[in-house]
Short mmCIF file of C-alpha atoms in Angstrom, two decimals:
data_model
loop_
_atom_site.label_atom_id
_atom_site.label_comp_id
_atom_site.label_asym_id
_atom_site.label_seq_id
_atom_site.Cartn_x
_atom_site.Cartn_y
_atom_site.Cartn_z
CA UNK D 1 116.37 5.06 109.15
CA UNK D 2 115.72 1.84 106.65
CA UNK D 3 119.69 3.27 104.98
CA UNK D 4 120.65 2.84 108.77
CA UNK D 5 119.28 -0.44 109.88
CA UNK D 6 120.37 -1.51 106.37
CA UNK D 7 123.84 -1.68 107.49
CA UNK D 8 123.49 -2.30 110.68
CA UNK D 9 122.45 -5.98 109.95
CA UNK D 10 125.50 -6.04 107.37
CA UNK D 11 127.91 -4.46 109.84
CA UNK D 12 126.72 -7.50 112.36
CA UNK D 13 126.43 -10.24 110.34
CA UNK D 14 130.16 -8.83 109.25
CA UNK D 15 131.29 -9.64 112.87
CA UNK D 16 130.30 -12.66 113.75
CA UNK D 17 133.84 -13.52 112.64
CA UNK D 18 135.48 -12.28 115.67
CA UNK D 19 135.34 -15.49 117.31
CA UNK D 20 134.90 -17.54 113.72
CA UNK D 21 132.84 -20.99 114.14
CA UNK D 22 132.00 -23.20 110.94
CA UNK D 23 128.43 -24.85 111.27
CA UNK D 24 128.53 -27.45 108.94
CA UNK D 25 125.41 -30.12 107.94
CA UNK D 26 128.53 -31.24 106.46
CA UNK D 27 130.06 -34.86 107.46
CA UNK D 28 133.42 -34.10 109.01
CA UNK D 29 136.12 -36.25 108.79
CA UNK D 30 138.54 -36.06 112.43
CA UNK D 31 142.14 -35.57 112.02
CA UNK D 32 141.98 -39.59 114.40
CA UNK D 33 139.94 -41.13 111.74
CA UNK D 34 141.66 -39.78 108.85
CA UNK D 35 144.63 -41.09 110.29
CA UNK D 36 143.59 -44.18 110.82
CA UNK D 37 141.84 -44.86 106.98
CA UNK D 38 145.36 -44.29 106.32
CA UNK D 39 147.67 -46.37 108.22
CA UNK D 40 145.43 -49.13 107.63
CA UNK D 41 144.82 -49.03 104.19
CA UNK D 42 147.95 -46.15 102.22
CA UNK D 43 150.07 -49.36 100.36
CA UNK D 44 152.82 -47.75 101.53
CA UNK D 45 151.82 -49.04 105.77
CA UNK D 46 150.45 -52.55 103.43
CA UNK D 47 154.93 -52.54 102.35
CA UNK D 48 155.38 -51.74 105.36
CA UNK D 49 154.23 -54.17 106.75
CA UNK D 50 155.82 -57.15 104.68
CA UNK D 51 158.56 -55.62 106.51
CA UNK D 52 159.01 -58.28 108.96
CA UNK D 53 157.71 -61.13 107.62
CA UNK D 54 160.68 -61.23 104.89
CA UNK D 55 163.15 -60.66 107.95
CA UNK D 56 161.54 -63.42 109.45
CA UNK D 57 162.15 -65.47 105.85
CA UNK D 58 165.78 -64.27 106.03
CA UNK D 59 166.00 -65.30 109.11
CA UNK D 60 165.09 -69.21 108.52
CA UNK D 61 167.26 -68.93 105.46
CA UNK D 62 170.30 -68.18 107.92
CA UNK D 63 169.64 -70.82 110.04
CA UNK D 64 168.91 -72.46 107.28
CA UNK D 65 173.06 -73.06 107.12
CA UNK D 66 173.10 -74.95 109.91
CA UNK D 67 170.65 -77.42 108.78
CA UNK D 68 171.78 -81.39 108.79
CA UNK D 69 173.37 -81.92 104.85
CA UNK D 70 172.96 -85.59 103.87
CA UNK D 71 175.43 -87.01 100.66
CA UNK D 72 175.50 -90.47 99.48
CA UNK D 73 176.90 -91.99 96.39
CA UNK D 74 177.65 -95.02 94.20
CA UNK D 75 180.92 -95.02 90.78
CA UNK D 76 181.33 -98.00 89.36
CA UNK D 77 183.82 -99.00 86.59
CA UNK D 78 183.21 -102.32 84.65
CA UNK D 79 184.94 -103.79 81.39
CA UNK D 80 185.82 -106.90 80.38
CA UNK D 81 183.35 -108.57 82.74
CA UNK D 82 185.32 -107.02 85.28
CA UNK D 83 184.69 -105.49 88.11
CA UNK D 84 187.35 -102.25 88.36
CA UNK D 85 186.33 -100.67 91.06
CA UNK D 86 183.06 -99.78 93.42
CA UNK D 87 182.97 -97.01 95.92
CA UNK D 88 179.70 -96.57 97.68
CA UNK D 89 179.07 -93.97 100.77
CA UNK D 90 176.80 -91.97 102.63
CA UNK D 91 176.97 -89.30 105.03
CA UNK D 92 175.51 -86.99 107.70
CA UNK D 93 177.16 -83.76 108.15
CA UNK D 94 175.85 -81.65 111.22
CA UNK D 95 177.32 -77.78 110.85
CA UNK D 96 176.75 -76.48 114.94
CA UNK D 97 176.51 -73.45 116.04
CA UNK D 98 179.84 -73.48 117.73
CA UNK D 99 181.87 -73.88 114.72
CA UNK D 100 182.28 -77.96 115.28
CA UNK D 101 181.01 -79.78 112.52
CA UNK D 102 179.71 -83.41 113.69
CA UNK D 103 179.37 -86.21 110.78
CA UNK D 104 178.37 -89.54 110.64
CA UNK D 105 178.25 -92.19 107.95
CA UNK D 106 178.97 -95.61 105.57
CA UNK D 107 181.30 -95.95 103.12
CA UNK D 108 181.59 -100.42 101.63
CA UNK D 109 184.15 -100.09 98.67
CA UNK D 110 185.48 -102.55 96.34
CA UNK D 111 186.53 -104.20 93.26
CA UNK D 112 189.88 -106.37 91.47
CA UNK D 113 191.09 -102.58 90.65
CA UNK D 114 190.71 -100.42 94.07
CA UNK D 115 193.42 -98.35 95.18
CA UNK D 116 194.00 -100.08 97.93
CA UNK D 117 194.15 -96.98 100.40
CA UNK D 118 190.32 -97.09 99.71
CA UNK D 119 189.40 -100.47 100.33
CA UNK D 120 187.93 -101.08 103.10
CA UNK D 121 185.96 -104.75 105.18
CA UNK D 122 183.30 -107.19 103.27
CA UNK D 123 181.06 -105.22 105.29
CA UNK D 124 182.19 -101.59 105.10
CA UNK D 125 182.70 -98.74 107.39
CA UNK D 126 181.13 -97.29 109.80
CA UNK D 127 182.29 -93.29 110.23
CA UNK D 128 181.47 -90.89 112.41
CA UNK D 129 183.89 -87.44 113.41
CA UNK D 130 184.31 -83.61 113.97
CA UNK D 131 186.17 -81.11 112.48
CA UNK D 132 187.66 -78.75 114.66
CA UNK D 133 188.49 -74.80 113.53
CA UNK D 134 192.05 -73.80 115.30
CA UNK D 135 192.42 -70.92 114.05
CA UNK D 136 190.16 -69.27 110.95
CA UNK D 137 186.47 -69.73 111.90
CA UNK D 138 187.47 -71.30 115.94
CA UNK D 139 185.04 -68.44 116.76
CA UNK D 140 183.48 -66.57 114.06
CA UNK D 141 182.53 -67.66 110.70
CA UNK D 142 180.44 -66.82 107.70
CA UNK D 143 177.12 -68.99 108.51
CA UNK D 144 177.18 -67.95 112.31
CA UNK D 145 177.69 -64.51 111.16
CA UNK D 146 174.96 -64.60 108.68
CA UNK D 147 173.42 -66.05 111.28
CA UNK D 148 173.60 -63.04 114.23
CA UNK D 149 172.96 -60.22 110.72
CA UNK D 150 170.08 -62.27 110.28
CA UNK D 151 168.76 -61.79 113.44
CA UNK D 152 169.93 -57.90 113.62
CA UNK D 153 167.71 -57.82 110.43
CA UNK D 154 163.93 -58.64 112.08
CA UNK D 155 164.46 -56.45 114.54
CA UNK D 156 164.80 -53.28 111.77
CA UNK D 157 162.74 -55.03 109.33
CA UNK D 158 159.93 -54.28 112.52
CA UNK D 159 161.49 -51.05 113.25
CA UNK D 160 161.19 -49.88 109.73
CA UNK D 161 157.42 -50.95 110.32
CA UNK D 162 157.47 -48.26 113.02
CA UNK D 163 159.70 -46.13 110.56
CA UNK D 164 157.35 -45.74 107.53
CA UNK D 165 153.95 -45.94 109.16
CA UNK D 166 155.89 -43.22 111.33
CA UNK D 167 156.83 -41.31 107.84
CA UNK D 168 153.46 -41.55 106.57
CA UNK D 169 150.76 -40.54 108.91
CA UNK D 170 153.46 -37.21 110.20
CA UNK D 171 152.82 -36.68 105.72
CA UNK D 172 149.44 -36.67 106.15
CA UNK D 173 148.83 -35.09 108.49
CA UNK D 174 150.75 -32.08 107.57
CA UNK D 175 148.20 -32.61 104.02
CA UNK D 176 145.27 -32.75 106.74
CA UNK D 177 146.40 -29.10 108.20
CA UNK D 178 146.31 -28.23 104.59
CA UNK D 179 143.24 -28.96 103.83
CA UNK D 180 141.86 -27.98 107.07
CA UNK D 181 143.56 -23.75 106.52
CA UNK D 182 142.92 -23.93 103.09
CA UNK D 183 138.50 -25.32 103.67
CA UNK D 184 138.02 -22.21 106.64
CA UNK D 185 139.76 -19.61 105.03
CA UNK D 186 138.13 -20.58 102.11
CA UNK D 187 135.09 -20.58 104.16
CA UNK D 188 136.27 -17.28 105.93
CA UNK D 189 136.18 -15.71 102.41
CA UNK D 190 132.95 -16.98 101.39
CA UNK D 191 131.86 -15.20 104.01
CA UNK D 192 133.12 -11.67 103.37
CA UNK D 193 132.08 -11.71 99.52
CA UNK D 194 127.85 -12.12 100.56
CA UNK D 195 128.56 -9.18 103.21
CA UNK D 196 130.44 -7.71 100.21
CA UNK D 197 127.83 -7.92 98.17
CA UNK D 198 124.87 -7.46 100.10
CA UNK D 199 127.00 -4.23 101.07
CA UNK D 200 127.09 -2.68 98.14
CA UNK D 201 123.69 -3.62 97.07
CA UNK D 202 122.47 -1.72 100.32
CA UNK D 203 124.49 1.02 99.47
CA UNK D 204 123.17 0.69 96.34
CA UNK D 205 119.48 1.33 97.02
CA UNK D 206 120.23 4.09 98.87
CA UNK D 207 122.33 5.71 96.72
CA UNK D 208 119.66 5.76 93.55
CA UNK D 209 117.16 7.69 95.89
CA UNK D 210 119.90 10.39 96.72
CA UNK D 211 121.10 8.96 100.21
CA UNK D 212 124.63 7.88 99.48
CA UNK D 213 126.94 8.97 97.15
CA UNK D 214 127.36 7.15 93.46
CA UNK D 215 131.28 6.50 94.54
CA UNK D 216 130.31 5.20 97.92
CA UNK D 217 128.83 2.17 95.30
CA UNK D 218 132.59 2.22 92.82
CA UNK D 219 133.98 1.83 96.88
CA UNK D 220 131.64 -1.26 97.71
CA UNK D 221 132.22 -2.48 94.17
CA UNK D 222 136.40 -2.92 94.50
CA UNK D 223 135.46 -4.40 97.74
CA UNK D 224 133.68 -7.09 95.97
CA UNK D 225 136.39 -7.75 93.81
CA UNK D 226 138.83 -7.84 96.20
CA UNK D 227 137.55 -10.68 98.02
CA UNK D 228 136.39 -12.19 94.91
CA UNK D 229 140.24 -12.79 93.97
CA UNK D 230 140.97 -13.13 97.37
CA UNK D 231 137.62 -16.40 96.91
CA UNK D 232 139.03 -17.71 93.74
CA UNK D 233 142.63 -18.22 95.35
CA UNK D 234 141.37 -19.89 98.16
CA UNK D 235 139.02 -22.09 96.11
CA UNK D 236 141.81 -23.31 94.58
CA UNK D 237 144.27 -23.81 97.37
CA UNK D 238 140.97 -25.88 98.57
CA UNK D 239 140.89 -28.57 95.81
CA UNK D 240 144.64 -28.50 95.47
CA UNK D 241 144.45 -29.51 98.40
CA UNK D 242 142.39 -31.86 99.19
CA UNK D 243 142.63 -33.80 95.47
CA UNK D 244 146.28 -34.05 97.50
CA UNK D 245 144.65 -35.33 100.56
CA UNK D 246 143.12 -37.69 99.24
CA UNK D 247 146.54 -39.71 97.29
CA UNK D 248 146.61 -41.04 100.83
CA UNK D 249 143.16 -42.53 101.22
CA UNK D 250 142.20 -46.49 100.35
CA UNK D 251 140.24 -49.11 100.20
CA UNK D 252 141.08 -52.79 101.69
CA UNK D 253 140.70 -53.43 97.72
CA UNK D 254 144.13 -51.39 97.12
CA UNK D 255 142.34 -48.83 95.33
CA UNK D 256 142.65 -44.85 95.87
CA UNK D 257 139.60 -43.14 96.37
CA UNK D 258 138.49 -39.63 96.67
CA UNK D 259 137.32 -37.17 99.71
CA UNK D 260 133.55 -37.20 99.00
CA UNK D 261 132.73 -33.93 98.06
CA UNK D 262 130.55 -33.62 101.51
CA UNK D 263 133.62 -34.42 104.00
CA UNK D 264 135.59 -31.38 105.99
CA UNK D 265 138.03 -31.32 107.95
CA UNK D 266 137.08 -30.75 111.24
CA UNK D 267 135.25 -27.73 112.44
CA UNK D 268 137.85 -24.53 114.86
CA UNK D 269 135.84 -25.32 118.59
CA UNK D 270 137.42 -28.42 118.56
CA UNK D 271 140.11 -27.46 117.99
CA UNK D 272 140.06 -23.82 119.99
CA UNK D 273 138.96 -26.34 122.94
CA UNK D 274 142.36 -28.54 122.30
CA UNK D 275 145.24 -24.99 122.20
CA UNK D 276 143.61 -22.58 123.79
CA UNK D 277 141.37 -25.10 126.64
CA UNK D 278 142.16 -28.17 129.23
CA UNK D 279 142.76 -30.71 126.35
CA UNK D 280 146.32 -29.59 126.55
CA UNK D 281 148.53 -31.51 127.15
CA UNK D 282 151.02 -30.41 129.50
CA UNK D 283 154.76 -29.89 128.36
CA UNK D 284 155.36 -32.46 131.15
CA UNK D 285 154.08 -35.34 129.30
CA UNK D 286 154.98 -34.98 125.36
CA UNK D 287 158.74 -34.68 127.36
CA UNK D 288 159.47 -38.44 126.11
CA UNK D 289 162.43 -38.72 123.75
CA UNK D 290 163.78 -41.60 124.50
CA UNK D 291 166.99 -42.24 122.74
CA UNK D 292 167.31 -45.63 123.66
CA UNK D 293 164.24 -46.63 122.67
CA UNK D 294 163.61 -44.45 119.60
CA UNK D 295 163.13 -46.75 116.25
CA UNK D 296 164.75 -45.21 114.47
CA UNK D 297 168.01 -44.42 116.42
CA UNK D 298 167.83 -47.96 117.18
CA UNK D 299 168.13 -49.07 113.60
CA UNK D 300 171.30 -47.30 113.12
CA UNK D 301 172.44 -49.24 116.51
CA UNK D 302 171.50 -52.51 115.08
CA UNK D 303 174.07 -51.43 111.75
CA UNK D 304 176.82 -50.24 113.25
CA UNK D 305 176.74 -53.59 115.44
CA UNK D 306 176.23 -55.52 111.54
CA UNK D 307 178.83 -53.97 110.66
CA UNK D 308 180.89 -55.09 113.82
CA UNK D 309 179.56 -58.48 113.17
CA UNK D 310 181.56 -58.11 109.76
CA UNK D 311 185.00 -55.98 110.81
CA UNK D 312 184.62 -59.49 113.62
CA UNK D 313 184.77 -61.00 110.91
CA UNK D 314 187.46 -59.76 108.83
CA UNK D 315 189.50 -60.25 111.71
CA UNK D 316 188.70 -63.53 111.60
CA UNK D 317 190.39 -63.89 108.42
CA UNK D 318 194.35 -61.79 109.66
CA UNK D 319 194.22 -66.35 110.61
CA UNK D 320 195.97 -68.42 109.50
CA UNK D 321 193.32 -71.68 108.04
CA UNK D 322 193.65 -74.87 110.21
CA UNK D 323 191.08 -77.43 110.21
CA UNK D 324 191.01 -80.93 112.37
CA UNK D 325 189.27 -83.81 111.43
CA UNK D 326 188.82 -86.52 113.88
CA UNK D 327 186.97 -89.58 112.49
CA UNK D 328 187.04 -93.29 113.91
CA UNK D 329 185.98 -95.96 112.45
CA UNK D 330 184.16 -99.20 113.37
CA UNK D 331 183.64 -102.55 110.66
CA UNK D 332 179.88 -103.48 109.72
CA UNK D 333 180.11 -107.37 111.05
CA UNK D 334 177.11 -108.74 111.56
CA UNK D 335 174.06 -106.95 114.03
CA UNK D 336 176.93 -104.98 115.86
CA UNK D 337 177.80 -102.54 114.36
CA UNK D 338 180.49 -101.33 117.64
CA UNK D 339 182.14 -104.79 118.07
CA UNK D 340 185.37 -104.38 116.05
CA UNK D 341 185.27 -100.53 117.25
CA UNK D 342 188.88 -99.51 118.72
CA UNK D 343 191.01 -96.43 119.45
CA UNK D 344 193.72 -97.61 117.49
CA UNK D 345 190.79 -97.56 114.40
CA UNK D 346 190.51 -94.01 113.09
CA UNK D 347 191.17 -91.58 110.16
CA UNK D 348 192.29 -88.11 110.80
CA UNK D 349 193.84 -85.20 109.14
CA UNK D 350 195.09 -81.33 109.15
CA UNK D 351 194.51 -79.15 106.82
CA UNK D 352 196.61 -75.52 106.89
CA UNK D 353 196.86 -72.44 105.11
CA UNK D 354 197.80 -68.58 105.10
CA UNK D 355 199.09 -66.04 102.85
CA UNK D 356 202.11 -64.53 103.54
CA UNK D 357 201.50 -61.52 102.42
CA UNK D 358 197.55 -60.33 103.88
CA UNK D 359 196.83 -57.76 101.91
CA UNK D 360 193.35 -58.99 100.74
CA UNK D 361 193.02 -58.83 104.31
CA UNK D 362 194.04 -56.34 106.12
CA UNK D 363 192.35 -53.98 103.12
CA UNK D 364 188.67 -56.15 104.07
CA UNK D 365 190.10 -54.90 107.49
CA UNK D 366 190.94 -51.60 107.63
CA UNK D 367 187.66 -51.10 105.50
CA UNK D 368 185.63 -52.69 107.47
CA UNK D 369 187.03 -50.68 110.38
CA UNK D 370 185.78 -47.19 108.63
CA UNK D 371 182.53 -48.63 107.48
CA UNK D 372 182.22 -48.96 112.07
CA UNK D 373 183.16 -45.54 112.50
CA UNK D 374 181.53 -44.29 109.56
CA UNK D 375 178.36 -45.55 110.95
CA UNK D 376 178.94 -44.34 114.52
CA UNK D 377 179.78 -40.35 113.92
CA UNK D 378 176.62 -40.67 111.69
CA UNK D 379 174.61 -42.17 114.68
CA UNK D 380 175.77 -39.24 117.00
CA UNK D 381 175.06 -36.64 114.25
CA UNK D 382 171.57 -37.94 113.99
CA UNK D 383 171.08 -38.74 117.25
CA UNK D 384 171.16 -34.37 118.53
CA UNK D 385 169.91 -33.92 115.09
CA UNK D 386 166.86 -35.50 115.43
CA UNK D 387 166.72 -34.13 120.03
CA UNK D 388 167.48 -30.12 118.50
CA UNK D 389 164.70 -30.29 116.03
CA UNK D 390 162.54 -32.30 118.89
CA UNK D 391 162.77 -29.56 121.04
CA UNK D 392 162.00 -26.73 117.96
CA UNK D 393 159.18 -27.88 117.57
CA UNK D 394 158.08 -28.63 121.44
CA UNK D 395 159.20 -24.21 121.22
CA UNK D 396 157.53 -23.77 117.83
CA UNK D 397 154.07 -25.53 119.39
CA UNK D 398 153.87 -23.16 122.44
CA UNK D 399 155.32 -20.42 120.88
CA UNK D 400 151.75 -20.63 118.45
CA UNK D 401 149.69 -21.31 120.60
CA UNK D 402 150.63 -18.13 122.01
CA UNK D 403 149.92 -16.45 118.71
CA UNK D 404 146.30 -17.69 118.45
CA UNK D 405 145.66 -16.31 122.31
CA UNK D 406 147.40 -12.83 120.81
CA UNK D 407 145.20 -13.52 117.56
CA UNK D 408 142.48 -13.79 118.35
CA UNK D 409 142.84 -11.05 120.85
CA UNK D 410 143.09 -9.50 117.36
CA UNK D 411 140.26 -10.83 116.22
CA UNK D 412 138.39 -9.04 118.33
CA UNK D 413 139.81 -5.96 118.45
CA UNK D 414 139.19 -5.42 114.31
CA UNK D 415 136.07 -6.29 114.45
CA UNK D 416 135.03 -3.36 117.36
CA UNK D 417 137.47 -0.75 114.85
CA UNK D 418 134.52 -2.40 111.86
CA UNK D 419 131.87 -2.11 114.08
CA UNK D 420 132.81 1.86 115.61
CA UNK D 421 134.08 2.86 111.69
CA UNK D 422 130.17 1.77 110.78
CA UNK D 423 128.38 3.86 112.61
CA UNK D 424 130.80 6.58 111.77
CA UNK D 425 130.06 6.21 108.63
CA UNK D 426 126.42 5.76 109.17
CA UNK D 427 126.76 9.99 110.93
CA UNK D 428 128.34 10.73 108.06
CA UNK D 429 132.29 10.79 109.60
CA UNK D 430 133.21 8.16 107.54
CA UNK D 431 133.96 6.26 104.09
CA UNK D 432 132.57 2.64 102.26
CA UNK D 433 137.16 3.79 101.92
CA UNK D 434 137.25 3.24 106.08
CA UNK D 435 135.31 0.58 106.39
CA UNK D 436 136.34 -1.73 103.67
CA UNK D 437 139.63 -0.92 105.51
CA UNK D 438 139.21 -2.41 108.43
CA UNK D 439 136.81 -5.22 107.13
CA UNK D 440 140.41 -6.17 105.43
CA UNK D 441 141.66 -6.51 107.73
CA UNK D 442 139.49 -7.98 109.64
CA UNK D 443 138.98 -11.28 106.90
CA UNK D 444 143.52 -10.82 107.54
CA UNK D 445 143.04 -11.19 110.61
CA UNK D 446 140.44 -14.50 110.67
CA UNK D 447 143.26 -15.93 107.82
CA UNK D 448 146.32 -15.28 109.64
CA UNK D 449 144.29 -17.08 112.76
CA UNK D 450 143.46 -20.05 110.68
CA UNK D 451 147.09 -20.36 109.66
CA UNK D 452 148.33 -19.79 113.04
CA UNK D 453 145.60 -22.69 113.83
CA UNK D 454 147.16 -25.65 111.27
CA UNK D 455 150.89 -24.43 111.92
CA UNK D 456 150.17 -25.48 115.32
CA UNK D 457 149.19 -28.48 115.37
CA UNK D 458 151.17 -29.25 112.57
CA UNK D 459 153.96 -28.43 115.28
CA UNK D 460 152.06 -29.95 117.81
CA UNK D 461 151.94 -34.23 116.07
CA UNK D 462 155.00 -32.87 114.79
CA UNK D 463 156.85 -33.40 117.74
CA UNK D 464 155.75 -37.30 117.90
CA UNK D 465 157.39 -37.83 114.46
CA UNK D 466 160.39 -36.65 116.00
CA UNK D 467 160.03 -37.97 118.87
CA UNK D 468 159.05 -41.85 116.77
CA UNK D 469 155.99 -42.33 118.45
CA UNK D 470 153.83 -41.15 115.26
CA UNK D 471 153.09 -44.64 114.48
CA UNK D 472 151.49 -45.17 118.08
CA UNK D 473 149.61 -42.65 118.16
CA UNK D 474 146.53 -44.37 115.83
CA UNK D 475 146.22 -48.12 116.30
CA UNK D 476 143.97 -49.65 113.84
#
């Protein structure tokens, strides 16, 4: 009767695994809090935040192409007590975003050997005028192309920050759920090892007084050895995943920090509630794959637009280069600079240049067009691939949710079978071997349930990742 009571107590402890719950006094590092810590201090997240600042600097540099430029010069020659020439002048040039350059300046030249075309009145000449491209550079030029490209780069920098953060959080989430799985598998193995040890001690004690055969102690010891191997592997897996996950944790000073020994992942109660309870997000709420606003796909679209700007610039090179300059002149007479202004006083010029065969220009244009086509094909492929992966993740999430329900029922059934086998053993109609087999099946089903929980959560957050919204889920 005492042996029967002892065996029943041991089996009752084992059967608690039908709906395994982790009760721990240790600190729980929740998934949401873990992701917020990763986003706040991880070097990759900090590097991603530098992207927009770099883009602003690049945009400022591109805008600098349209800054006014002031120039000035003086050149004089004296020889044999004579001033051969004196050339003095200054100019302000203002490039505009419509291709026209505005200019204004002053020049004063003199000297006994000065070239006559460079001579000016004693008070010098003021001038102001424009430079207008009539062919190449009228609609687009390097400065405007650089500015437009830099604006797109600034947008891409923000999108790249979202993508980098999206990738980082998903990588961290994958490791988190591996850590969750390995931790709870280790707890299952520890519980099973304790139960098998207690069973062995009870059977050994009753075999010593003749209530059980000694072969039963051998069977009980085999179970201990098998579970011991499982426990060692579980501890190794936990150590590896915990160390790997620690690599995602950094402090505000930029130093990596280890997870403390009393920090544990989510308990199974809350995860079961999320997956099977009222907190499960409906599928209609998860269908948010927005191709137009997906950060990665928008980057590809901006890349196509940048290449298209390059293509337009290359096409513009096929035009002849024809720059027209018109510069009115005004003599400086006292305080009224414009008193001598006349439309008959001006300087003008026309510069024309065009390669005869345009082989270089046509080759550059062909390459630019092929790059645009290549980028467009890549965008079509990636958008379709992402959408298919997104739908596959939804399917995986749905299937694993159903598998968890079935797996939990299987755990209950295996627990029932173990209890029934134990009662047969008590009546002499079974053996320790069969009890061990039933217990091993229960252990395997519990481990499988933990694996499904981790897989389900990985698929669920993979939906957010593939939709490009992982970075939006966990704000700092």
